[in-house]
mmCIF file of C-alpha atoms and ligand atoms in Angstrom:
data_model
loop_
_atom_site.group_PDB
_atom_site.id
_atom_site.type_symbol
_atom_site.label_atom_id
_atom_site.label_comp_id
_atom_site.label_asym_id
_atom_site.label_seq_id
_atom_site.Cartn_x
_atom_site.Cartn_y
_atom_site.Cartn_z
ATOM 1 C CA MET A 4 6.628 16.979 -21.107
ATOM 2 C CA ASN A 5 3.466 16.304 -21.808
ATOM 3 C CA ARG A 6 2.102 13.107 -20.521
ATOM 4 C CA PRO A 7 -1.803 12.143 -19.584
ATOM 5 C CA GLY A 8 -4.122 12.582 -16.033
ATOM 6 C CA ILE A 9 -3.474 9.524 -14.349
ATOM 7 C CA LEU A 10 -6.914 9.266 -11.276
ATOM 8 C CA VAL A 11 -5.062 7.932 -7.576
ATOM 9 C CA THR A 12 -8.326 7.295 -5.984
ATOM 10 C CA GLY A 13 -6.837 7.082 -1.952
ATOM 11 C CA GLY A 14 -3.891 9.653 -3.752
ATOM 12 C CA THR A 15 -3.767 11.374 0.461
ATOM 13 C CA GLY A 16 -3.707 8.395 2.446
ATOM 14 C CA TYR A 17 -0.177 6.640 2.925
ATOM 15 C CA ILE A 18 1.297 4.469 -0.525
ATOM 16 C CA GLY A 19 -1.273 7.151 -2.114
ATOM 17 C CA SER A 20 0.841 10.435 -1.267
ATOM 18 C CA HIS A 21 4.462 8.625 -2.301
ATOM 19 C CA THR A 22 3.004 7.289 -5.753
ATOM 20 C CA THR A 23 1.528 11.186 -6.475
ATOM 21 C CA VAL A 24 4.664 12.143 -6.041
ATOM 22 C CA GLU A 25 6.676 9.810 -7.955
ATOM 23 C CA LEU A 26 4.361 9.874 -10.746
ATOM 24 C CA ILE A 27 4.009 13.929 -10.015
ATOM 25 C CA LYS A 28 7.713 13.827 -10.771
ATOM 26 C CA ALA A 29 7.512 11.668 -13.533
ATOM 27 C CA GLY A 30 5.518 14.715 -15.700
ATOM 28 C CA TYR A 31 2.571 12.924 -15.364
ATOM 29 C CA HIS A 32 -1.028 14.896 -14.272
ATOM 30 C CA VAL A 33 -1.818 13.680 -11.611
ATOM 31 C CA VAL A 34 -6.555 13.897 -10.012
ATOM 32 C CA ILE A 35 -6.506 12.291 -6.747
ATOM 33 C CA ILE A 36 -9.673 11.229 -5.465
ATOM 34 C CA ASP A 37 -10.158 10.284 -1.666
ATOM 35 C CA ASN A 38 -12.999 10.937 1.291
ATOM 36 C CA LEU A 39 -10.147 12.136 3.847
ATOM 37 C CA SER A 40 -11.712 9.332 6.187
ATOM 38 C CA ASN A 41 -8.038 7.622 6.687
ATOM 39 C CA SER A 42 -5.746 11.225 5.496
ATOM 40 C CA ASN A 43 -5.193 15.016 5.700
ATOM 41 C CA VAL A 44 -5.571 17.443 2.889
ATOM 42 C CA ALA A 45 -2.764 18.638 4.370
ATOM 43 C CA VAL A 46 -0.819 16.012 2.552
ATOM 44 C CA LEU A 47 -1.486 17.783 -0.803
ATOM 45 C CA ASP A 48 1.350 21.195 0.796
ATOM 46 C CA GLY A 49 3.886 18.206 1.318
ATOM 47 C CA ILE A 50 3.539 16.628 -1.631
ATOM 48 C CA GLU A 51 3.608 19.997 -3.527
ATOM 49 C CA ALA A 52 6.380 20.750 -1.294
ATOM 50 C CA ILE A 53 8.796 17.666 -2.661
ATOM 51 C CA THR A 54 7.982 18.140 -6.358
ATOM 52 C CA GLY A 55 6.532 21.761 -7.010
ATOM 53 C CA VAL A 56 3.197 20.993 -7.915
ATOM 54 C CA ARG A 57 0.191 20.255 -6.224
ATOM 55 C CA PRO A 58 -1.620 17.657 -8.052
ATOM 56 C CA ASP A 59 -5.756 18.346 -8.367
ATOM 57 C CA PHE A 60 -7.959 17.064 -5.521
ATOM 58 C CA VAL A 61 -11.437 15.875 -5.359
ATOM 59 C CA GLU A 62 -12.927 15.318 -2.219
ATOM 60 C CA ALA A 63 -15.632 12.688 -2.455
ATOM 61 C CA ASP A 64 -16.504 8.954 -2.017
ATOM 62 C CA CYS A 65 -15.335 6.488 -4.883
ATOM 63 C CA THR A 66 -18.937 4.578 -3.601
ATOM 64 C CA ASP A 67 -20.483 7.563 -4.950
ATOM 65 C CA ILE A 68 -20.480 6.615 -9.283
ATOM 66 C CA LYS A 69 -22.102 10.563 -9.585
ATOM 67 C CA ALA A 70 -19.262 12.077 -8.465
ATOM 68 C CA LEU A 71 -16.873 9.258 -9.853
ATOM 69 C CA ARG A 72 -18.930 10.264 -13.133
ATOM 70 C CA ALA A 73 -18.158 14.266 -12.487
ATOM 71 C CA LEU A 74 -14.680 14.000 -11.852
ATOM 72 C CA PHE A 75 -13.879 12.228 -15.647
ATOM 73 C CA GLU A 76 -16.211 14.686 -17.205
ATOM 74 C CA GLN A 77 -13.774 17.451 -15.467
ATOM 75 C CA TYR A 78 -10.529 15.447 -16.044
ATOM 76 C CA THR A 79 -11.116 14.458 -19.624
ATOM 77 C CA ASP A 80 -6.985 13.471 -19.920
ATOM 78 C CA ILE A 81 -7.383 10.790 -17.730
ATOM 79 C CA LYS A 82 -6.377 7.826 -19.218
ATOM 80 C CA GLY A 83 -4.560 4.960 -16.086
ATOM 81 C CA ILE A 84 -6.366 4.618 -12.777
ATOM 82 C CA ILE A 85 -4.369 3.551 -9.140
ATOM 83 C CA ASN A 86 -6.642 1.965 -6.759
ATOM 84 C CA PHE A 87 -5.357 2.723 -3.263
ATOM 85 C CA ALA A 88 -9.438 3.419 -2.660
ATOM 86 C CA ALA A 89 -9.973 1.206 0.473
ATOM 87 C CA SER A 90 -10.263 0.663 3.587
ATOM 88 C CA LYS A 91 -7.233 -1.770 5.208
ATOM 89 C CA ALA A 92 -7.638 -2.539 9.078
ATOM 90 C CA VAL A 93 -7.754 -6.684 9.456
ATOM 91 C CA GLY A 94 -9.578 -6.188 12.765
ATOM 92 C CA GLU A 95 -11.758 -3.629 12.051
ATOM 93 C CA SER A 96 -12.555 -5.459 9.134
ATOM 94 C CA VAL A 97 -13.354 -8.544 11.184
ATOM 95 C CA GLN A 98 -15.841 -5.809 13.434
ATOM 96 C CA LYS A 99 -17.130 -4.169 10.350
ATOM 97 C CA PRO A 100 -17.179 -6.605 7.420
ATOM 98 C CA LEU A 101 -20.054 -4.758 5.579
ATOM 99 C CA LEU A 102 -18.272 -1.524 5.643
ATOM 100 C CA TYR A 103 -15.288 -3.061 3.662
ATOM 101 C CA TYR A 104 -16.995 -5.372 1.234
ATOM 102 C CA ARG A 105 -19.258 -2.218 1.063
ATOM 103 C CA ASN A 106 -16.427 -0.071 0.269
ATOM 104 C CA ASN A 107 -13.419 -1.672 -1.213
ATOM 105 C CA LEU A 108 -15.887 -4.022 -3.796
ATOM 106 C CA ASN A 109 -17.779 -0.737 -4.586
ATOM 107 C CA THR A 110 -14.659 1.035 -5.119
ATOM 108 C CA LEU A 111 -13.802 -0.934 -7.091
ATOM 109 C CA MET A 112 -16.973 -1.931 -9.458
ATOM 110 C CA ASN A 113 -17.839 1.853 -9.788
ATOM 111 C CA LEU A 114 -14.369 2.956 -11.030
ATOM 112 C CA LEU A 115 -14.128 -0.502 -13.510
ATOM 113 C CA GLU A 116 -18.051 0.581 -15.029
ATOM 114 C CA CYS A 117 -15.957 4.126 -15.663
ATOM 115 C CA MET A 118 -13.451 2.840 -17.550
ATOM 116 C CA SER A 119 -15.318 1.780 -19.841
ATOM 117 C CA GLU A 120 -17.616 5.081 -19.548
ATOM 118 C CA TYR A 121 -14.425 7.298 -20.194
ATOM 119 C CA LYS A 122 -12.282 5.533 -22.312
ATOM 120 C CA VAL A 123 -9.570 4.408 -20.028
ATOM 121 C CA ASP A 124 -6.585 2.211 -21.208
ATOM 122 C CA GLY A 125 -5.852 0.791 -17.162
ATOM 123 C CA ILE A 126 -6.431 0.163 -13.769
ATOM 124 C CA VAL A 127 -3.356 -0.592 -10.941
ATOM 125 C CA PHE A 128 -4.526 -2.639 -8.216
ATOM 126 C CA SER A 129 -3.473 -2.497 -4.432
ATOM 127 C CA SER A 130 -3.190 -5.815 -3.577
ATOM 128 C CA SER A 131 -1.366 -8.111 -0.815
ATOM 129 C CA CYS A 132 0.763 -11.024 0.097
ATOM 130 C CA THR A 133 -2.513 -11.467 2.056
ATOM 131 C CA VAL A 134 -3.992 -13.450 -0.329
ATOM 132 C CA TYR A 135 -1.166 -15.809 0.351
ATOM 133 C CA GLY A 136 -2.419 -16.734 4.282
ATOM 134 C CA GLU A 137 0.056 -18.592 5.683
ATOM 135 C CA PRO A 138 2.690 -19.658 2.770
ATOM 136 C CA ASP A 139 3.425 -23.375 1.968
ATOM 137 C CA ASP A 140 6.708 -22.259 1.287
ATOM 138 C CA ASN A 141 8.520 -18.775 1.057
ATOM 139 C CA PRO A 142 9.386 -16.747 -1.515
ATOM 140 C CA VAL A 143 6.371 -16.680 -2.678
ATOM 141 C CA THR A 144 5.756 -16.176 -5.992
ATOM 142 C CA GLU A 145 2.814 -14.975 -8.008
ATOM 143 C CA ASN A 146 2.055 -18.897 -9.082
ATOM 144 C CA SER A 147 2.087 -19.786 -5.061
ATOM 145 C CA PRO A 148 -1.202 -20.937 -3.803
ATOM 146 C CA ILE A 149 -3.954 -18.583 -2.832
ATOM 147 C CA LYS A 150 -5.004 -19.257 1.088
ATOM 148 C CA PRO A 151 -8.902 -18.663 2.016
ATOM 149 C CA ALA A 152 -9.309 -15.314 3.852
ATOM 150 C CA THR A 153 -9.058 -15.237 6.869
ATOM 151 C CA SER A 154 -10.182 -11.273 6.893
ATOM 152 C CA PRO A 155 -13.371 -9.877 5.305
ATOM 153 C CA TYR A 156 -10.327 -7.634 4.750
ATOM 154 C CA GLY A 157 -8.295 -10.058 3.031
ATOM 155 C CA ASN A 158 -11.285 -11.461 1.466
ATOM 156 C CA THR A 159 -12.222 -8.225 0.655
ATOM 157 C CA LYS A 160 -8.421 -8.234 -1.621
ATOM 158 C CA GLN A 161 -9.250 -12.016 -3.622
ATOM 159 C CA ILE A 162 -13.017 -10.838 -4.721
ATOM 160 C CA SER A 163 -11.564 -7.833 -6.328
ATOM 161 C CA GLU A 164 -9.177 -9.249 -8.078
ATOM 162 C CA GLU A 165 -10.934 -11.979 -9.375
ATOM 163 C CA ILE A 166 -13.883 -9.392 -9.942
ATOM 164 C CA ILE A 167 -11.243 -7.324 -12.392
ATOM 165 C CA GLU A 168 -10.277 -10.528 -13.875
ATOM 166 C CA ASP A 169 -13.660 -11.821 -14.462
ATOM 167 C CA VAL A 170 -14.625 -7.567 -15.847
ATOM 168 C CA ILE A 171 -11.240 -8.321 -18.015
ATOM 169 C CA HIS A 172 -11.673 -11.523 -20.052
ATOM 170 C CA SER A 173 -15.845 -10.674 -20.667
ATOM 171 C CA GLY A 174 -14.031 -8.514 -22.739
ATOM 172 C CA ALA A 175 -13.692 -5.132 -21.222
ATOM 173 C CA PRO A 176 -12.132 -2.929 -22.821
ATOM 174 C CA PHE A 177 -9.352 -1.983 -20.645
ATOM 175 C CA LYS A 178 -6.498 -4.049 -18.694
ATOM 176 C CA SER A 179 -4.905 -4.332 -15.495
ATOM 177 C CA VAL A 180 -1.079 -4.611 -13.604
ATOM 178 C CA ILE A 181 -2.417 -6.513 -9.849
ATOM 179 C CA LEU A 182 0.280 -5.048 -7.499
ATOM 180 C CA ARG A 183 0.881 -7.579 -4.238
ATOM 181 C CA TYR A 184 2.590 -5.120 -1.947
ATOM 182 C CA PHE A 185 4.208 -7.523 0.975
ATOM 183 C CA ASN A 186 4.872 -4.680 4.223
ATOM 184 C CA PRO A 187 5.472 -1.141 2.991
ATOM 185 C CA VAL A 188 7.592 0.654 6.076
ATOM 186 C CA GLY A 189 9.084 4.181 5.868
ATOM 187 C CA ALA A 190 8.336 8.056 4.439
ATOM 188 C CA HIS A 191 9.831 9.894 1.786
ATOM 189 C CA PRO A 192 13.259 10.744 2.731
ATOM 190 C CA SER A 193 12.286 14.631 2.847
ATOM 191 C CA ALA A 194 9.729 13.789 5.600
ATOM 192 C CA LEU A 195 7.263 16.454 4.307
ATOM 193 C CA ILE A 196 5.215 12.860 3.894
ATOM 194 C CA GLY A 197 4.846 10.165 5.609
ATOM 195 C CA GLU A 198 2.202 7.188 7.421
ATOM 196 C CA LEU A 199 -0.428 8.801 9.484
ATOM 197 C CA PRO A 200 -2.577 6.355 11.644
ATOM 198 C CA ASN A 201 -6.103 6.976 13.048
ATOM 199 C CA GLY A 202 -5.825 6.549 16.520
ATOM 200 C CA VAL A 203 -3.949 3.509 18.222
ATOM 201 C CA PRO A 204 -1.444 2.636 15.135
ATOM 202 C CA GLN A 205 -1.805 -1.709 14.707
ATOM 203 C CA ASN A 206 1.115 -1.321 12.151
ATOM 204 C CA LEU A 207 4.715 -2.450 13.320
ATOM 205 C CA ILE A 208 6.567 0.484 12.334
ATOM 206 C CA PRO A 209 3.773 3.610 13.377
ATOM 207 C CA TYR A 210 3.722 1.246 17.072
ATOM 208 C CA LEU A 211 7.648 1.213 17.037
ATOM 209 C CA THR A 212 8.294 4.625 15.912
ATOM 210 C CA GLN A 213 5.745 6.213 18.163
ATOM 211 C CA THR A 214 7.294 3.861 21.427
ATOM 212 C CA ALA A 215 10.678 5.357 20.591
ATOM 213 C CA ILE A 216 9.135 8.774 20.795
ATOM 214 C CA GLY A 217 8.062 8.376 23.934
ATOM 215 C CA ILE A 218 3.847 8.785 22.717
ATOM 216 C CA ARG A 219 3.405 4.441 23.568
ATOM 217 C CA LYS A 220 5.032 3.525 27.087
ATOM 218 C CA GLU A 221 6.993 -0.159 24.951
ATOM 219 C CA LEU A 222 6.389 -2.284 22.175
ATOM 220 C CA ALA A 223 4.805 -4.925 22.328
ATOM 221 C CA VAL A 224 6.604 -7.910 19.689
ATOM 222 C CA PHE A 225 3.127 -10.688 19.379
ATOM 223 C CA GLY A 226 4.865 -13.864 20.056
ATOM 224 C CA ASP A 227 8.612 -15.589 20.067
ATOM 225 C CA ASP A 228 7.201 -18.895 20.306
ATOM 226 C CA TYR A 229 6.634 -19.319 16.173
ATOM 227 C CA ASN A 230 9.327 -21.748 13.981
ATOM 228 C CA THR A 231 11.152 -19.302 12.726
ATOM 229 C CA PRO A 232 15.226 -18.680 13.737
ATOM 230 C CA ASP A 233 14.810 -16.230 16.565
ATOM 231 C CA GLY A 234 10.872 -17.108 17.412
ATOM 232 C CA SER A 235 9.610 -13.950 15.971
ATOM 233 C CA CYS A 236 7.599 -13.557 12.913
ATOM 234 C CA ILE A 237 8.932 -13.114 9.172
ATOM 235 C CA ARG A 238 7.774 -10.652 7.055
ATOM 236 C CA ASP A 239 9.299 -8.913 4.275
ATOM 237 C CA PHE A 240 9.494 -5.115 4.762
ATOM 238 C CA ILE A 241 9.733 -2.793 0.836
ATOM 239 C CA ASN A 242 10.244 1.144 1.632
ATOM 240 C CA VAL A 243 6.996 2.980 0.332
ATOM 241 C CA VAL A 244 9.365 5.004 -1.906
ATOM 242 C CA ASP A 245 10.675 1.996 -3.758
ATOM 243 C CA LEU A 246 7.294 0.693 -3.681
ATOM 244 C CA ALA A 247 5.515 4.140 -5.065
ATOM 245 C CA LYS A 248 7.547 3.478 -8.134
ATOM 246 C CA ALA A 249 6.643 0.002 -8.998
ATOM 247 C CA HIS A 250 3.260 2.066 -9.559
ATOM 248 C CA VAL A 251 4.716 4.860 -13.151
ATOM 249 C CA THR A 252 6.132 1.024 -14.119
ATOM 250 C CA ALA A 253 3.084 -0.392 -13.960
ATOM 251 C CA VAL A 254 0.887 2.452 -15.307
ATOM 252 C CA GLU A 255 3.219 2.943 -18.052
ATOM 253 C CA ARG A 256 2.743 -0.188 -19.363
ATOM 254 C CA LEU A 257 -1.135 0.117 -19.008
ATOM 255 C CA ILE A 258 -1.290 3.094 -20.683
ATOM 256 C CA GLU A 259 1.304 2.581 -23.855
ATOM 257 C CA ASP A 260 -0.445 -0.445 -24.563
ATOM 258 C CA LYS A 261 2.789 -2.918 -22.745
ATOM 259 C CA CYS A 262 1.201 -5.280 -21.208
ATOM 260 C CA ALA A 263 1.329 -8.901 -22.150
ATOM 261 C CA THR A 264 -1.791 -10.127 -20.270
ATOM 262 C CA PRO A 265 -4.213 -8.468 -19.917
ATOM 263 C CA VAL A 266 -4.387 -8.233 -16.831
ATOM 264 C CA GLU A 267 -1.036 -8.914 -15.005
ATOM 265 C CA ILE A 268 0.398 -9.689 -11.330
ATOM 266 C CA PHE A 269 3.333 -8.954 -9.489
ATOM 267 C CA ASN A 270 4.204 -9.468 -5.973
ATOM 268 C CA LEU A 271 6.358 -5.638 -4.387
ATOM 269 C CA GLY A 272 8.843 -7.090 -2.272
ATOM 270 C CA THR A 273 12.346 -7.159 -1.437
ATOM 271 C CA GLY A 274 12.562 -10.363 -1.454
ATOM 272 C CA ASN A 275 14.839 -10.848 1.690
ATOM 273 C CA GLY A 276 12.560 -12.083 4.840
ATOM 274 C CA VAL A 277 12.939 -9.795 7.941
ATOM 275 C CA SER A 278 11.850 -10.772 12.118
ATOM 276 C CA VAL A 279 10.236 -8.649 14.175
ATOM 277 C CA LEU A 280 13.196 -8.570 16.236
ATOM 278 C CA GLU A 281 15.581 -8.266 13.359
ATOM 279 C CA LEU A 282 13.929 -4.941 12.518
ATOM 280 C CA ILE A 283 14.046 -3.530 16.369
ATOM 281 C CA ASN A 284 17.367 -4.182 15.741
ATOM 282 C CA THR A 285 17.767 -2.493 12.710
ATOM 283 C CA PHE A 286 16.142 0.399 13.619
ATOM 284 C CA GLU A 287 18.227 0.707 17.313
ATOM 285 C CA GLU A 288 21.279 0.702 15.002
ATOM 286 C CA ALA A 289 19.840 2.896 12.053
ATOM 287 C CA THR A 290 18.889 5.822 14.513
ATOM 288 C CA GLY A 291 20.500 4.999 17.764
ATOM 289 C CA VAL A 292 17.483 5.525 19.847
ATOM 290 C CA LYS A 293 16.064 2.381 21.985
ATOM 291 C CA VAL A 294 12.636 0.881 21.696
ATOM 292 C CA PRO A 295 11.480 -0.028 24.310
ATOM 293 C CA TYR A 296 9.407 -3.319 23.875
ATOM 294 C CA ARG A 297 8.139 -6.593 25.382
ATOM 295 C CA ILE A 298 7.394 -9.839 24.151
ATOM 296 C CA ALA A 299 3.734 -10.595 24.553
ATOM 297 C CA PRO A 300 1.252 -13.062 23.577
ATOM 298 C CA ARG A 301 0.612 -14.022 19.569
ATOM 299 C CA ARG A 302 -2.020 -11.453 17.452
ATOM 300 C CA GLU A 303 -4.762 -14.183 16.707
ATOM 301 C CA GLY A 304 -4.642 -14.461 12.384
ATOM 302 C CA ASP A 305 -1.038 -13.442 12.511
ATOM 303 C CA ILE A 306 1.248 -15.213 9.810
ATOM 304 C CA GLU A 307 4.282 -16.730 11.185
ATOM 305 C CA LYS A 308 6.626 -16.139 8.053
ATOM 306 C CA VAL A 309 6.422 -13.770 4.220
ATOM 307 C CA TRP A 310 9.021 -12.987 2.087
ATOM 308 C CA ALA A 311 8.085 -11.997 -1.732
ATOM 309 C CA ASN A 312 9.977 -13.909 -4.833
ATOM 310 C CA PRO A 313 10.108 -10.512 -6.808
ATOM 311 C CA THR A 314 11.894 -11.547 -9.979
ATOM 312 C CA HIS A 315 9.281 -11.406 -11.862
ATOM 313 C CA ALA A 316 8.975 -7.735 -11.215
ATOM 314 C CA ASN A 317 12.398 -7.501 -11.278
ATOM 315 C CA GLU A 318 12.566 -8.610 -14.848
ATOM 316 C CA VAL A 319 9.573 -6.878 -16.398
ATOM 317 C CA LEU A 320 9.244 -4.452 -14.548
ATOM 318 C CA GLY A 321 12.783 -3.267 -14.834
ATOM 319 C CA TRP A 322 12.132 -2.051 -10.739
ATOM 320 C CA VAL A 323 13.542 -3.676 -7.515
ATOM 321 C CA ALA A 324 13.206 -2.745 -4.239
ATOM 322 C CA ASP A 325 17.101 -1.860 -3.180
ATOM 323 C CA THR A 326 16.413 0.978 -0.330
ATOM 324 C CA PRO A 327 18.711 -0.286 2.696
ATOM 325 C CA LEU A 328 16.086 -1.353 5.492
ATOM 326 C CA ALA A 329 18.076 0.783 7.628
ATOM 327 C CA ASP A 330 17.659 3.579 5.464
ATOM 328 C CA THR A 331 14.119 3.018 5.425
ATOM 329 C CA MET A 332 14.286 2.645 9.218
ATOM 330 C CA ARG A 333 15.916 6.165 9.446
ATOM 331 C CA SER A 334 13.383 7.777 7.006
ATOM 332 C CA ALA A 335 10.924 6.643 9.926
ATOM 333 C CA TRP A 336 12.148 8.079 12.420
ATOM 334 C CA LYS A 337 12.831 11.124 10.557
ATOM 335 C CA TRP A 338 8.862 10.841 9.722
ATOM 336 C CA GLN A 339 7.767 9.959 13.678
ATOM 337 C CA LEU A 340 10.319 13.623 14.483
ATOM 338 C CA ALA A 341 8.787 15.774 11.972
ATOM 339 C CA LEU A 342 5.536 14.802 13.577
ATOM 340 C CA ARG A 343 6.451 16.207 16.853
ATOM 341 C CA GLU A 344 8.076 18.927 15.563
ATOM 342 C CA LYS A 345 4.992 20.308 13.651
ATOM 343 C CA GLY A 346 2.437 19.392 16.431
ATOM 344 C CA ILE A 347 0.611 16.883 15.079
ATOM 345 C CA MET A 348 2.052 13.855 17.524
HETATM 346 N N1 UFG B 416 3.530 -6.549 14.933
HETATM 347 C C1 UFG B 416 3.714 -6.505 16.358
HETATM 348 N N2 UFG B 416 3.430 -5.865 17.235
HETATM 349 C C2 UFG B 416 3.282 -4.977 16.876
HETATM 350 C C3 UFG B 416 2.315 -4.576 15.237
HETATM 351 C C4 UFG B 416 2.721 -5.461 15.060
HETATM 352 O O1 UFG B 416 4.838 -7.340 16.999
HETATM 353 O O2 UFG B 416 2.169 -3.949 17.795
HETATM 354 C C5 UFG B 416 4.305 -8.209 14.365
HETATM 355 C C6 UFG B 416 3.044 -8.373 13.977
HETATM 356 O O3 UFG B 416 2.436 -9.844 15.124
HETATM 357 C C7 UFG B 416 3.568 -9.123 12.805
HETATM 358 C C8 UFG B 416 4.494 -8.033 12.018
HETATM 359 O O4 UFG B 416 4.658 -7.287 13.121
HETATM 360 O O5 UFG B 416 4.123 -10.500 12.988
HETATM 361 C C9 UFG B 416 3.533 -6.803 11.250
HETATM 362 O O6 UFG B 416 2.985 -6.659 11.942
HETATM 363 P P1 UFG B 416 1.870 -5.686 10.918
HETATM 364 O O7 UFG B 416 1.051 -5.808 11.448
HETATM 365 O O8 UFG B 416 2.626 -4.240 10.558
HETATM 366 O O9 UFG B 416 1.051 -6.455 9.755
HETATM 367 P P2 UFG B 416 1.151 -7.545 9.027
HETATM 368 O O10 UFG B 416 2.169 -8.322 8.884
HETATM 369 O O11 UFG B 416 0.140 -8.023 10.051
HETATM 370 O O12 UFG B 416 -0.126 -7.109 7.962
HETATM 371 C C10 UFG B 416 -0.040 -6.983 6.190
HETATM 372 C C11 UFG B 416 -0.931 -5.395 5.957
HETATM 373 C C12 UFG B 416 -1.897 -6.101 5.497
HETATM 374 C C13 UFG B 416 -2.143 -7.204 4.921
HETATM 375 C C14 UFG B 416 -1.017 -8.806 6.153
HETATM 376 C C15 UFG B 416 -1.114 -9.907 5.873
HETATM 377 O O13 UFG B 416 -0.544 -4.451 6.527
HETATM 378 O O14 UFG B 416 -2.388 -5.284 4.977
HETATM 379 O O15 UFG B 416 0.138 -8.218 6.045
HETATM 380 O O16 UFG B 416 -0.528 -10.475 6.183
HETATM 381 F F1 UFG B 416 -3.741 -7.714 5.447
#
């Protein structure tokens, strides 16, 4: 199969690496650009071990348009872009807003500029359910109201979506699929790639698995007095490989000109809301490993409950996130064990 090139920005990161694996399996030539600010080049070994193919890799920053142009001059077969390159820590974005606006927005604008110059058909953009804020109703559809952003990080996702809409409506010669992720968790079942957080994890699953293996003393559950059945927050936890597969379908729609509109938006979630306490319980049952935890005060800025209505993605993309949560928890645990085995953590 001789399929075109796909540029995966942030391709050595968590979701980028899993998506690269699925793209290679689907027969695409993948070029990764990553500045390695929050990932390790050894991820390429994991991708190669799974697929038998090593993706092309350019170590550069997407805010550097000269580097991007050089990349497009070198790889002339690129027809689609999947943009994962972004800073993503909510708390850090409050401390360093300019870093977030600069990284996330300049990256996107540089890519859009190059797309016209180098005749790229389309861009898949990583957005987030953060755009729905605290929803009035669950599950949320793509038409649920967009709420004011509560962090610079969230604002970069909203502004990025607007930039894409504006540029495409101005007549730019390409299309876009915007994917709004819910909470991606787990790792590739091979445990050859997974999530590698820098320092103390801010997200639930890496903190949970690091606690289960003894790196952290206990997991703090942020609040048990929310208006939910067990009092803890509710999220839509989606398996990262399921999520990665949606990108292959999305980029295919762009390069094969199958999009119904120049900008398409999809929620990527399972449709099931699961509470933090239920998730801990699922992990313990799936792995047989206990997670020491305590109830802690609420974390500022947390949404009480949000989960997806994924019908639009199910019907239009023919995609469904159907990996059982217990399997996903086992994959996260296997990955944590592999990190210990490799002496990484
Ligand atoms: N949580 C804990 N203890 C922890 C970490 C998290 O109880 O140590 C809880 C949080 O309070 C929350 C849930 O677990 O209720 C999930 O928290 P995460 O930090 O894993 O994920 P969030 O839902 O807060 O964040 C995600 C993405 C962001 C996105 C945000 C939108 O990571 O990119 O959703 O709300 F912006």
